[in-house]
């Protein structure tokens, strides 16, 4: 097995990126530990201690002193390991208050970065907020930050972001000219889907982004984003390509859903479906 000292800087960087993409969040030990050997040694020590203990004479009168209560061993705590937050109704109320008091996108970004009520923030590296030009009144909302987004601290980074740039260029748009954001501001560990409670905590933040940006049209990218706003459990193939009206922060905005760039990297055959959706999106923004 190769050690870190045997790897070049490029190889070490690629290995660390692989671990991050696989959902590894922290290292627990400097060296490998044989837990089975530790357990066997612990059992042997207990047997030795039991054999060396003095035997009680059966003829001896019972002691009036009650034996000390047996202590339940506590699980070992790993230094530096953050304890998970417990999402609840209070966290949702705190999120709503933080979102509603923000009077601009800049204030909202500061409020989200200071918010500690969602456990997703504890395992994420970055808080992902909207980027681009809100004055365009064109908004793209993704299903959630990926590993590249979390690393770079910006929405739609890495290969999915590069593909999105090509998709936008094909209909005459540039990411700097529109507003890009994600449904949730923190990457779930291992790129899992955010739970319903986590989404309810994050919902006030995305709705407030929409209210402050006041877009005239929204493009939803991916299953999760489409389900959050359209309120249906169908797949993106059943939700895509149809204009709907969504409500957010007191605003009614026309929106259309399509496949996420990551979906297209996984199944390139679906690019023709996304292209049809982009053409429909282009026709709609031509009237703005």
mmCIF file with all atom_site columns, N, CA and C in Angstrom, residues 137-200:
data_model
loop_
_atom_site.group_PDB
_atom_site.id
_atom_site.type_symbol
_atom_site.label_atom_id
_atom_site.label_alt_id
_atom_site.label_comp_id
_atom_site.label_asym_id
_atom_site.label_entity_id
_atom_site.label_seq_id
_atom_site.pdbx_PDB_ins_code
_atom_site.Cartn_x
_atom_site.Cartn_y
_atom_site.Cartn_z
_atom_site.occupancy
_atom_site.B_iso_or_equiv
_atom_site.pdbx_formal_charge
_atom_site.auth_seq_id
_atom_site.auth_comp_id
_atom_site.auth_asym_id
_atom_site.auth_atom_id
_atom_site.pdbx_PDB_model_num
ATOM 1   N N  . UNK A 1 137 ? -33.829 39.441 -14.269 1.00 0.00 ? 137 UNK A N  1
ATOM 2   C CA . UNK A 1 137 ? -35.157 38.857 -14.021 1.00 0.00 ? 137 UNK A CA 1
ATOM 3   C C  . UNK A 1 137 ? -35.272 37.421 -14.563 1.00 0.00 ? 137 UNK A C  1
ATOM 4   N N  . UNK A 1 138 ? -34.115 36.786 -14.808 1.00 0.00 ? 138 UNK A N  1
ATOM 5   C CA . UNK A 1 138 ? -34.078 35.384 -15.248 1.00 0.00 ? 138 UNK A CA 1
ATOM 6   C C  . UNK A 1 138 ? -33.353 34.594 -14.169 1.00 0.00 ? 138 UNK A C  1
ATOM 7   N N  . UNK A 1 139 ? -33.986 33.553 -13.657 1.00 0.00 ? 139 UNK A N  1
ATOM 8   C CA . UNK A 1 139 ? -33.431 32.820 -12.521 1.00 0.00 ? 139 UNK A CA 1
ATOM 9   C C  . UNK A 1 139 ? -33.383 31.323 -12.812 1.00 0.00 ? 139 UNK A C  1
ATOM 10  N N  . UNK A 1 140 ? -32.242 30.693 -12.500 1.00 0.00 ? 140 UNK A N  1
ATOM 11  C CA . UNK A 1 140 ? -32.085 29.245 -12.596 1.00 0.00 ? 140 UNK A CA 1
ATOM 12  C C  . UNK A 1 140 ? -31.894 28.689 -11.194 1.00 0.00 ? 140 UNK A C  1
ATOM 13  N N  . UNK A 1 141 ? -32.640 27.653 -10.857 1.00 0.00 ? 141 UNK A N  1
ATOM 14  C CA . UNK A 1 141 ? -32.569 27.062 -9.517  1.00 0.00 ? 141 UNK A CA 1
ATOM 15  C C  . UNK A 1 141 ? -32.232 25.582 -9.645  1.00 0.00 ? 141 UNK A C  1
ATOM 16  N N  . UNK A 1 142 ? -31.111 25.176 -9.060  1.00 0.00 ? 142 UNK A N  1
ATOM 17  C CA . UNK A 1 142 ? -30.685 23.789 -9.082  1.00 0.00 ? 142 UNK A CA 1
ATOM 18  C C  . UNK A 1 142 ? -31.200 23.017 -7.882  1.00 0.00 ? 142 UNK A C  1
ATOM 19  N N  . UNK A 1 143 ? -30.998 21.710 -7.922  1.00 0.00 ? 143 UNK A N  1
ATOM 20  C CA . UNK A 1 143 ? -31.537 20.831 -6.889  1.00 0.00 ? 143 UNK A CA 1
ATOM 21  C C  . UNK A 1 143 ? -30.732 20.830 -5.602  1.00 0.00 ? 143 UNK A C  1
ATOM 22  N N  . UNK A 1 144 ? -29.501 21.319 -5.628  1.00 0.00 ? 144 UNK A N  1
ATOM 23  C CA . UNK A 1 144 ? -28.698 21.352 -4.411  1.00 0.00 ? 144 UNK A CA 1
ATOM 24  C C  . UNK A 1 144 ? -27.221 21.345 -4.746  1.00 0.00 ? 144 UNK A C  1
ATOM 25  N N  . UNK A 1 145 ? -26.388 21.844 -3.839  1.00 0.00 ? 145 UNK A N  1
ATOM 26  C CA . UNK A 1 145 ? -24.951 21.890 -4.110  1.00 0.00 ? 145 UNK A CA 1
ATOM 27  C C  . UNK A 1 145 ? -24.346 20.501 -4.236  1.00 0.00 ? 145 UNK A C  1
ATOM 28  N N  . UNK A 1 146 ? -23.430 20.344 -5.171  1.00 0.00 ? 146 UNK A N  1
ATOM 29  C CA . UNK A 1 146 ? -22.668 19.121 -5.296  1.00 0.00 ? 146 UNK A CA 1
ATOM 30  C C  . UNK A 1 146 ? -21.300 19.293 -4.670  1.00 0.00 ? 146 UNK A C  1
ATOM 31  N N  . UNK A 1 147 ? -20.452 18.288 -4.840  1.00 0.00 ? 147 UNK A N  1
ATOM 32  C CA . UNK A 1 147 ? -19.118 18.338 -4.246  1.00 0.00 ? 147 UNK A CA 1
ATOM 33  C C  . UNK A 1 147 ? -18.299 19.492 -4.805  1.00 0.00 ? 147 UNK A C  1
ATOM 34  N N  . UNK A 1 148 ? -18.423 19.750 -6.112  1.00 0.00 ? 148 UNK A N  1
ATOM 35  C CA . UNK A 1 148 ? -17.667 20.853 -6.722  1.00 0.00 ? 148 UNK A CA 1
ATOM 36  C C  . UNK A 1 148 ? -18.156 22.204 -6.208  1.00 0.00 ? 148 UNK A C  1
ATOM 37  N N  . UNK A 1 149 ? -19.479 22.351 -6.067  1.00 0.00 ? 149 UNK A N  1
ATOM 38  C CA . UNK A 1 149 ? -20.035 23.591 -5.531  1.00 0.00 ? 149 UNK A CA 1
ATOM 39  C C  . UNK A 1 149 ? -19.518 23.831 -4.117  1.00 0.00 ? 149 UNK A C  1
ATOM 40  N N  . UNK A 1 150 ? -19.533 22.785 -3.306  1.00 0.00 ? 150 UNK A N  1
ATOM 41  C CA . UNK A 1 150 ? -19.109 22.889 -1.917  1.00 0.00 ? 150 UNK A CA 1
ATOM 42  C C  . UNK A 1 150 ? -17.637 23.268 -1.822  1.00 0.00 ? 150 UNK A C  1
ATOM 43  N N  . UNK A 1 151 ? -16.842 22.725 -2.726  1.00 0.00 ? 151 UNK A N  1
ATOM 44  C CA . UNK A 1 151 ? -15.413 23.021 -2.734  1.00 0.00 ? 151 UNK A CA 1
ATOM 45  C C  . UNK A 1 151 ? -15.142 24.461 -3.175  1.00 0.00 ? 151 UNK A C  1
ATOM 46  N N  . UNK A 1 152 ? -15.834 24.897 -4.228  1.00 0.00 ? 152 UNK A N  1
ATOM 47  C CA . UNK A 1 152 ? -15.565 26.216 -4.803  1.00 0.00 ? 152 UNK A CA 1
ATOM 48  C C  . UNK A 1 152 ? -16.380 27.331 -4.157  1.00 0.00 ? 152 UNK A C  1
ATOM 49  N N  . UNK A 1 153 ? -17.432 26.973 -3.420  1.00 0.00 ? 153 UNK A N  1
ATOM 50  C CA . UNK A 1 153 ? -18.254 27.987 -2.765  1.00 0.00 ? 153 UNK A CA 1
ATOM 51  C C  . UNK A 1 153 ? -19.163 28.747 -3.707  1.00 0.00 ? 153 UNK A C  1
ATOM 52  N N  . UNK A 1 154 ? -19.526 28.136 -4.848  1.00 0.00 ? 154 UNK A N  1
ATOM 53  C CA . UNK A 1 154 ? -20.376 28.798 -5.840  1.00 0.00 ? 154 UNK A CA 1
ATOM 54  C C  . UNK A 1 154 ? -21.292 27.768 -6.483  1.00 0.00 ? 154 UNK A C  1
ATOM 55  N N  . UNK A 1 155 ? -22.475 28.173 -6.934  1.00 0.00 ? 155 UNK A N  1
ATOM 56  C CA . UNK A 1 155 ? -23.387 27.220 -7.565  1.00 0.00 ? 155 UNK A CA 1
ATOM 57  C C  . UNK A 1 155 ? -22.908 26.805 -8.960  1.00 0.00 ? 155 UNK A C  1
ATOM 58  N N  . UNK A 1 156 ? -23.183 25.557 -9.302  1.00 0.00 ? 156 UNK A N  1
ATOM 59  C CA . UNK A 1 156 ? -22.889 25.009 -10.637 1.00 0.00 ? 156 UNK A CA 1
ATOM 60  C C  . UNK A 1 156 ? -21.405 25.131 -10.981 1.00 0.00 ? 156 UNK A C  1
ATOM 61  N N  . UNK A 1 157 ? -20.588 24.473 -10.170 1.00 0.00 ? 157 UNK A N  1
ATOM 62  C CA . UNK A 1 157 ? -19.148 24.413 -10.420 1.00 0.00 ? 157 UNK A CA 1
ATOM 63  C C  . UNK A 1 157 ? -18.804 23.057 -11.039 1.00 0.00 ? 157 UNK A C  1
ATOM 64  N N  . UNK A 1 158 ? -17.543 22.873 -11.395 1.00 0.00 ? 158 UNK A N  1
ATOM 65  C CA . UNK A 1 158 ? -17.086 21.588 -11.904 1.00 0.00 ? 158 UNK A CA 1
ATOM 66  C C  . UNK A 1 158 ? -17.673 21.243 -13.264 1.00 0.00 ? 158 UNK A C  1
ATOM 67  N N  . UNK A 1 159 ? -17.698 19.943 -13.571 1.00 0.00 ? 159 UNK A N  1
ATOM 68  C CA . UNK A 1 159 ? -18.191 19.479 -14.878 1.00 0.00 ? 159 UNK A CA 1
ATOM 69  C C  . UNK A 1 159 ? -19.661 19.830 -15.108 1.00 0.00 ? 159 UNK A C  1
ATOM 70  N N  . UNK A 1 160 ? -20.560 19.664 -14.102 1.00 0.00 ? 160 UNK A N  1
ATOM 71  C CA . UNK A 1 160 ? -21.951 20.090 -14.339 1.00 0.00 ? 160 UNK A CA 1
ATOM 72  C C  . UNK A 1 160 ? -22.051 21.569 -14.683 1.00 0.00 ? 160 UNK A C  1
ATOM 73  N N  . UNK A 1 161 ? -21.237 22.387 -14.041 1.00 0.00 ? 161 UNK A N  1
ATOM 74  C CA . UNK A 1 161 ? -21.262 23.815 -14.341 1.00 0.00 ? 161 UNK A CA 1
ATOM 75  C C  . UNK A 1 161 ? -20.754 24.121 -15.737 1.00 0.00 ? 161 UNK A C  1
ATOM 76  N N  . UNK A 1 162 ? -19.732 23.387 -16.167 1.00 0.00 ? 162 UNK A N  1
ATOM 77  C CA . UNK A 1 162 ? -19.212 23.579 -17.525 1.00 0.00 ? 162 UNK A CA 1
ATOM 78  C C  . UNK A 1 162 ? -20.258 23.207 -18.571 1.00 0.00 ? 162 UNK A C  1
ATOM 79  N N  . UNK A 1 163 ? -20.987 22.122 -18.313 1.00 0.00 ? 163 UNK A N  1
ATOM 80  C CA . UNK A 1 163 ? -22.045 21.731 -19.245 1.00 0.00 ? 163 UNK A CA 1
ATOM 81  C C  . UNK A 1 163 ? -23.175 22.753 -19.230 1.00 0.00 ? 163 UNK A C  1
ATOM 82  N N  . UNK A 1 164 ? -23.498 23.274 -18.054 1.00 0.00 ? 164 UNK A N  1
ATOM 83  C CA . UNK A 1 164 ? -24.544 24.303 -17.979 1.00 0.00 ? 164 UNK A CA 1
ATOM 84  C C  . UNK A 1 164 ? -24.137 25.532 -18.778 1.00 0.00 ? 164 UNK A C  1
ATOM 85  N N  . UNK A 1 165 ? -22.884 25.915 -18.708 1.00 0.00 ? 165 UNK A N  1
ATOM 86  C CA . UNK A 1 165 ? -22.419 27.071 -19.472 1.00 0.00 ? 165 UNK A CA 1
ATOM 87  C C  . UNK A 1 165 ? -22.641 26.852 -20.974 1.00 0.00 ? 165 UNK A C  1
ATOM 88  N N  . UNK A 1 166 ? -22.395 25.632 -21.446 1.00 0.00 ? 166 UNK A N  1
ATOM 89  C CA . UNK A 1 166 ? -22.614 25.320 -22.858 1.00 0.00 ? 166 UNK A CA 1
ATOM 90  C C  . UNK A 1 166 ? -24.100 25.345 -23.194 1.00 0.00 ? 166 UNK A C  1
ATOM 91  N N  . UNK A 1 167 ? -24.936 24.853 -22.282 1.00 0.00 ? 167 UNK A N  1
ATOM 92  C CA . UNK A 1 167 ? -26.378 24.862 -22.504 1.00 0.00 ? 167 UNK A CA 1
ATOM 93  C C  . UNK A 1 167 ? -26.899 26.292 -22.602 1.00 0.00 ? 167 UNK A C  1
ATOM 94  N N  . UNK A 1 168 ? -26.409 27.149 -21.704 1.00 0.00 ? 168 UNK A N  1
ATOM 95  C CA . UNK A 1 168 ? -26.843 28.548 -21.726 1.00 0.00 ? 168 UNK A CA 1
ATOM 96  C C  . UNK A 1 168 ? -26.355 29.252 -22.986 1.00 0.00 ? 168 UNK A C  1
ATOM 97  N N  . UNK A 1 169 ? -25.109 28.996 -23.366 1.00 0.00 ? 169 UNK A N  1
ATOM 98  C CA . UNK A 1 169 ? -24.562 29.635 -24.563 1.00 0.00 ? 169 UNK A CA 1
ATOM 99  C C  . UNK A 1 169 ? -25.347 29.244 -25.807 1.00 0.00 ? 169 UNK A C  1
ATOM 100 N N  . UNK A 1 170 ? -25.889 28.023 -25.812 1.00 0.00 ? 170 UNK A N  1
ATOM 101 C CA . UNK A 1 170 ? -26.640 27.550 -26.972 1.00 0.00 ? 170 UNK A CA 1
ATOM 102 C C  . UNK A 1 170 ? -27.927 28.342 -27.179 1.00 0.00 ? 170 UNK A C  1
ATOM 103 N N  . UNK A 1 171 ? -28.434 28.988 -26.121 1.00 0.00 ? 171 UNK A N  1
ATOM 104 C CA . UNK A 1 171 ? -29.648 29.801 -26.270 1.00 0.00 ? 171 UNK A CA 1
ATOM 105 C C  . UNK A 1 171 ? -29.334 31.284 -26.047 1.00 0.00 ? 171 UNK A C  1
ATOM 106 N N  . UNK A 1 172 ? -28.049 31.635 -26.177 1.00 0.00 ? 172 UNK A N  1
ATOM 107 C CA . UNK A 1 172 ? -27.655 33.030 -26.133 1.00 0.00 ? 172 UNK A CA 1
ATOM 108 C C  . UNK A 1 172 ? -27.553 33.645 -24.753 1.00 0.00 ? 172 UNK A C  1
ATOM 109 N N  . UNK A 1 173 ? -27.318 32.828 -23.724 1.00 0.00 ? 173 UNK A N  1
ATOM 110 C CA . UNK A 1 173 ? -27.210 33.349 -22.368 1.00 0.00 ? 173 UNK A CA 1
ATOM 111 C C  . UNK A 1 173 ? -25.821 33.072 -21.809 1.00 0.00 ? 173 UNK A C  1
ATOM 112 N N  . UNK A 1 174 ? -25.478 33.819 -20.786 1.00 0.00 ? 174 UNK A N  1
ATOM 113 C CA . UNK A 1 174 ? -24.223 33.635 -20.061 1.00 0.00 ? 174 UNK A CA 1
ATOM 114 C C  . UNK A 1 174 ? -24.547 33.658 -18.567 1.00 0.00 ? 174 UNK A C  1
ATOM 115 N N  . UNK A 1 175 ? -23.848 32.850 -17.772 1.00 0.00 ? 175 UNK A N  1
ATOM 116 C CA . UNK A 1 175 ? -24.185 32.773 -16.354 1.00 0.00 ? 175 UNK A CA 1
ATOM 117 C C  . UNK A 1 175 ? -24.028 34.118 -15.638 1.00 0.00 ? 175 UNK A C  1
ATOM 118 N N  . UNK A 1 176 ? -23.147 34.982 -16.143 1.00 0.00 ? 176 UNK A N  1
ATOM 119 C CA . UNK A 1 176 ? -22.971 36.287 -15.516 1.00 0.00 ? 176 UNK A CA 1
ATOM 120 C C  . UNK A 1 176 ? -24.163 37.200 -15.755 1.00 0.00 ? 176 UNK A C  1
ATOM 121 N N  . UNK A 1 177 ? -24.998 36.860 -16.753 1.00 0.00 ? 177 UNK A N  1
ATOM 122 C CA . UNK A 1 177 ? -26.122 37.716 -17.121 1.00 0.00 ? 177 UNK A CA 1
ATOM 123 C C  . UNK A 1 177 ? -27.422 37.324 -16.436 1.00 0.00 ? 177 UNK A C  1
ATOM 124 N N  . UNK A 1 178 ? -27.441 36.188 -15.759 1.00 0.00 ? 178 UNK A N  1
ATOM 125 C CA . UNK A 1 178 ? -28.662 35.715 -15.109 1.00 0.00 ? 178 UNK A CA 1
ATOM 126 C C  . UNK A 1 178 ? -28.339 35.374 -13.663 1.00 0.00 ? 178 UNK A C  1
ATOM 127 N N  . UNK A 1 179 ? -29.350 34.954 -12.898 1.00 0.00 ? 179 UNK A N  1
ATOM 128 C CA . UNK A 1 179 ? -29.145 34.624 -11.488 1.00 0.00 ? 179 UNK A CA 1
ATOM 129 C C  . UNK A 1 179 ? -29.191 33.108 -11.308 1.00 0.00 ? 179 UNK A C  1
ATOM 130 N N  . UNK A 1 180 ? -28.107 32.547 -10.767 1.00 0.00 ? 180 UNK A N  1
ATOM 131 C CA . UNK A 1 180 ? -28.010 31.116 -10.524 1.00 0.00 ? 180 UNK A CA 1
ATOM 132 C C  . UNK A 1 180 ? -28.039 30.849 -9.023  1.00 0.00 ? 180 UNK A C  1
ATOM 133 N N  . UNK A 1 181 ? -28.797 29.852 -8.608  1.00 0.00 ? 181 UNK A N  1
ATOM 134 C CA . UNK A 1 181 ? -28.836 29.511 -7.190  1.00 0.00 ? 181 UNK A CA 1
ATOM 135 C C  . UNK A 1 181 ? -29.225 28.043 -7.029  1.00 0.00 ? 181 UNK A C  1
ATOM 136 N N  . UNK A 1 182 ? -29.300 27.583 -5.769  1.00 0.00 ? 182 UNK A N  1
ATOM 137 C CA . UNK A 1 182 ? -29.683 26.208 -5.449  1.00 0.00 ? 182 UNK A CA 1
ATOM 138 C C  . UNK A 1 182 ? -30.846 26.226 -4.465  1.00 0.00 ? 182 UNK A C  1
ATOM 139 N N  . UNK A 1 183 ? -31.608 25.149 -4.433  1.00 0.00 ? 183 UNK A N  1
ATOM 140 C CA . UNK A 1 183 ? -32.750 25.065 -3.522  1.00 0.00 ? 183 UNK A CA 1
ATOM 141 C C  . UNK A 1 183 ? -32.287 25.141 -2.073  1.00 0.00 ? 183 UNK A C  1
ATOM 142 N N  . UNK A 1 184 ? -31.178 24.478 -1.749  1.00 0.00 ? 184 UNK A N  1
ATOM 143 C CA . UNK A 1 184 ? -30.638 24.499 -0.394  1.00 0.00 ? 184 UNK A CA 1
ATOM 144 C C  . UNK A 1 184 ? -29.225 25.077 -0.440  1.00 0.00 ? 184 UNK A C  1
ATOM 145 N N  . UNK A 1 185 ? -28.805 25.771 0.611   1.00 0.00 ? 185 UNK A N  1
ATOM 146 C CA . UNK A 1 185 ? -27.494 26.426 0.562   1.00 0.00 ? 185 UNK A CA 1
ATOM 147 C C  . UNK A 1 185 ? -26.318 25.562 1.001   1.00 0.00 ? 185 UNK A C  1
ATOM 148 N N  . UNK A 1 186 ? -26.583 24.327 1.482   1.00 0.00 ? 186 UNK A N  1
ATOM 149 C CA . UNK A 1 186 ? -25.493 23.486 1.972   1.00 0.00 ? 186 UNK A CA 1
ATOM 150 C C  . UNK A 1 186 ? -25.578 22.093 1.362   1.00 0.00 ? 186 UNK A C  1
ATOM 151 N N  . UNK A 1 187 ? -24.429 21.546 1.009   1.00 0.00 ? 187 UNK A N  1
ATOM 152 C CA . UNK A 1 187 ? -24.375 20.216 0.407   1.00 0.00 ? 187 UNK A CA 1
ATOM 153 C C  . UNK A 1 187 ? -24.652 19.138 1.459   1.00 0.00 ? 187 UNK A C  1
ATOM 154 N N  . UNK A 1 188 ? -25.643 18.270 1.231   1.00 0.00 ? 188 UNK A N  1
ATOM 155 C CA . UNK A 1 188 ? -25.857 17.135 2.133   1.00 0.00 ? 188 UNK A CA 1
ATOM 156 C C  . UNK A 1 188 ? -24.672 16.175 2.071   1.00 0.00 ? 188 UNK A C  1
ATOM 157 N N  . UNK A 1 189 ? -24.327 15.532 3.181   1.00 0.00 ? 189 UNK A N  1
ATOM 158 C CA . UNK A 1 189 ? -23.187 14.604 3.182   1.00 0.00 ? 189 UNK A CA 1
ATOM 159 C C  . UNK A 1 189 ? -23.349 13.510 2.131   1.00 0.00 ? 189 UNK A C  1
ATOM 160 N N  . UNK A 1 190 ? -22.277 13.251 1.393   1.00 0.00 ? 190 UNK A N  1
ATOM 161 C CA . UNK A 1 190 ? -22.318 12.200 0.385   1.00 0.00 ? 190 UNK A CA 1
ATOM 162 C C  . UNK A 1 190 ? -23.249 12.478 -0.769  1.00 0.00 ? 190 UNK A C  1
ATOM 163 N N  . UNK A 1 191 ? -23.658 13.749 -0.941  1.00 0.00 ? 191 UNK A N  1
ATOM 164 C CA . UNK A 1 191 ? -24.599 14.122 -2.015  1.00 0.00 ? 191 UNK A CA 1
ATOM 165 C C  . UNK A 1 191 ? -25.950 13.439 -1.892  1.00 0.00 ? 191 UNK A C  1
ATOM 166 N N  . UNK A 1 192 ? -26.338 13.065 -0.687  1.00 0.00 ? 192 UNK A N  1
ATOM 167 C CA . UNK A 1 192 ? -27.675 12.486 -0.506  1.00 0.00 ? 192 UNK A CA 1
ATOM 168 C C  . UNK A 1 192 ? -28.728 13.566 -0.719  1.00 0.00 ? 192 UNK A C  1
ATOM 169 N N  . UNK A 1 193 ? -29.985 13.148 -0.873  1.00 0.00 ? 193 UNK A N  1
ATOM 170 C CA . UNK A 1 193 ? -31.090 14.091 -1.017  1.00 0.00 ? 193 UNK A CA 1
ATOM 171 C C  . UNK A 1 193 ? -31.432 14.667 0.355   1.00 0.00 ? 193 UNK A C  1
ATOM 172 N N  . UNK A 1 194 ? -31.672 15.946 0.419   1.00 0.00 ? 194 UNK A N  1
ATOM 173 C CA . UNK A 1 194 ? -32.056 16.576 1.684   1.00 0.00 ? 194 UNK A CA 1
ATOM 174 C C  . UNK A 1 194 ? -33.374 16.001 2.174   1.00 0.00 ? 194 UNK A C  1
ATOM 175 N N  . UNK A 1 195 ? -33.485 15.830 3.480   1.00 0.00 ? 195 UNK A N  1
ATOM 176 C CA . UNK A 1 195 ? -34.718 15.296 4.058   1.00 0.00 ? 195 UNK A CA 1
ATOM 177 C C  . UNK A 1 195 ? -35.824 16.351 3.993   1.00 0.00 ? 195 UNK A C  1
ATOM 178 N N  . UNK A 1 196 ? -37.054 15.917 4.242   1.00 0.00 ? 196 UNK A N  1
ATOM 179 C CA . UNK A 1 196 ? -38.185 16.849 4.194   1.00 0.00 ? 196 UNK A CA 1
ATOM 180 C C  . UNK A 1 196 ? -38.050 17.923 5.267   1.00 0.00 ? 196 UNK A C  1
ATOM 181 N N  . UNK A 1 197 ? -37.543 17.558 6.461   1.00 0.00 ? 197 UNK A N  1
ATOM 182 C CA . UNK A 1 197 ? -37.372 18.544 7.525   1.00 0.00 ? 197 UNK A CA 1
ATOM 183 C C  . UNK A 1 197 ? -36.272 19.532 7.160   1.00 0.00 ? 197 UNK A C  1
ATOM 184 N N  . UNK A 1 198 ? -35.165 19.037 6.610   1.00 0.00 ? 198 UNK A N  1
ATOM 185 C CA . UNK A 1 198 ? -34.085 19.927 6.186   1.00 0.00 ? 198 UNK A CA 1
ATOM 186 C C  . UNK A 1 198 ? -34.563 20.898 5.115   1.00 0.00 ? 198 UNK A C  1
ATOM 187 N N  . UNK A 1 199 ? -35.405 20.410 4.204   1.00 0.00 ? 199 UNK A N  1
ATOM 188 C CA . UNK A 1 199 ? -35.929 21.272 3.153   1.00 0.00 ? 199 UNK A CA 1
ATOM 189 C C  . UNK A 1 199 ? -36.847 22.340 3.728   1.00 0.00 ? 199 UNK A C  1
ATOM 190 N N  . UNK A 1 200 ? -37.660 21.979 4.723   1.00 0.00 ? 200 UNK A N  1
ATOM 191 C CA . UNK A 1 200 ? -38.559 22.966 5.321   1.00 0.00 ? 200 UNK A CA 1
ATOM 192 C C  . UNK A 1 200 ? -37.769 24.048 6.044   1.00 0.00 ? 200 UNK A C  1
#
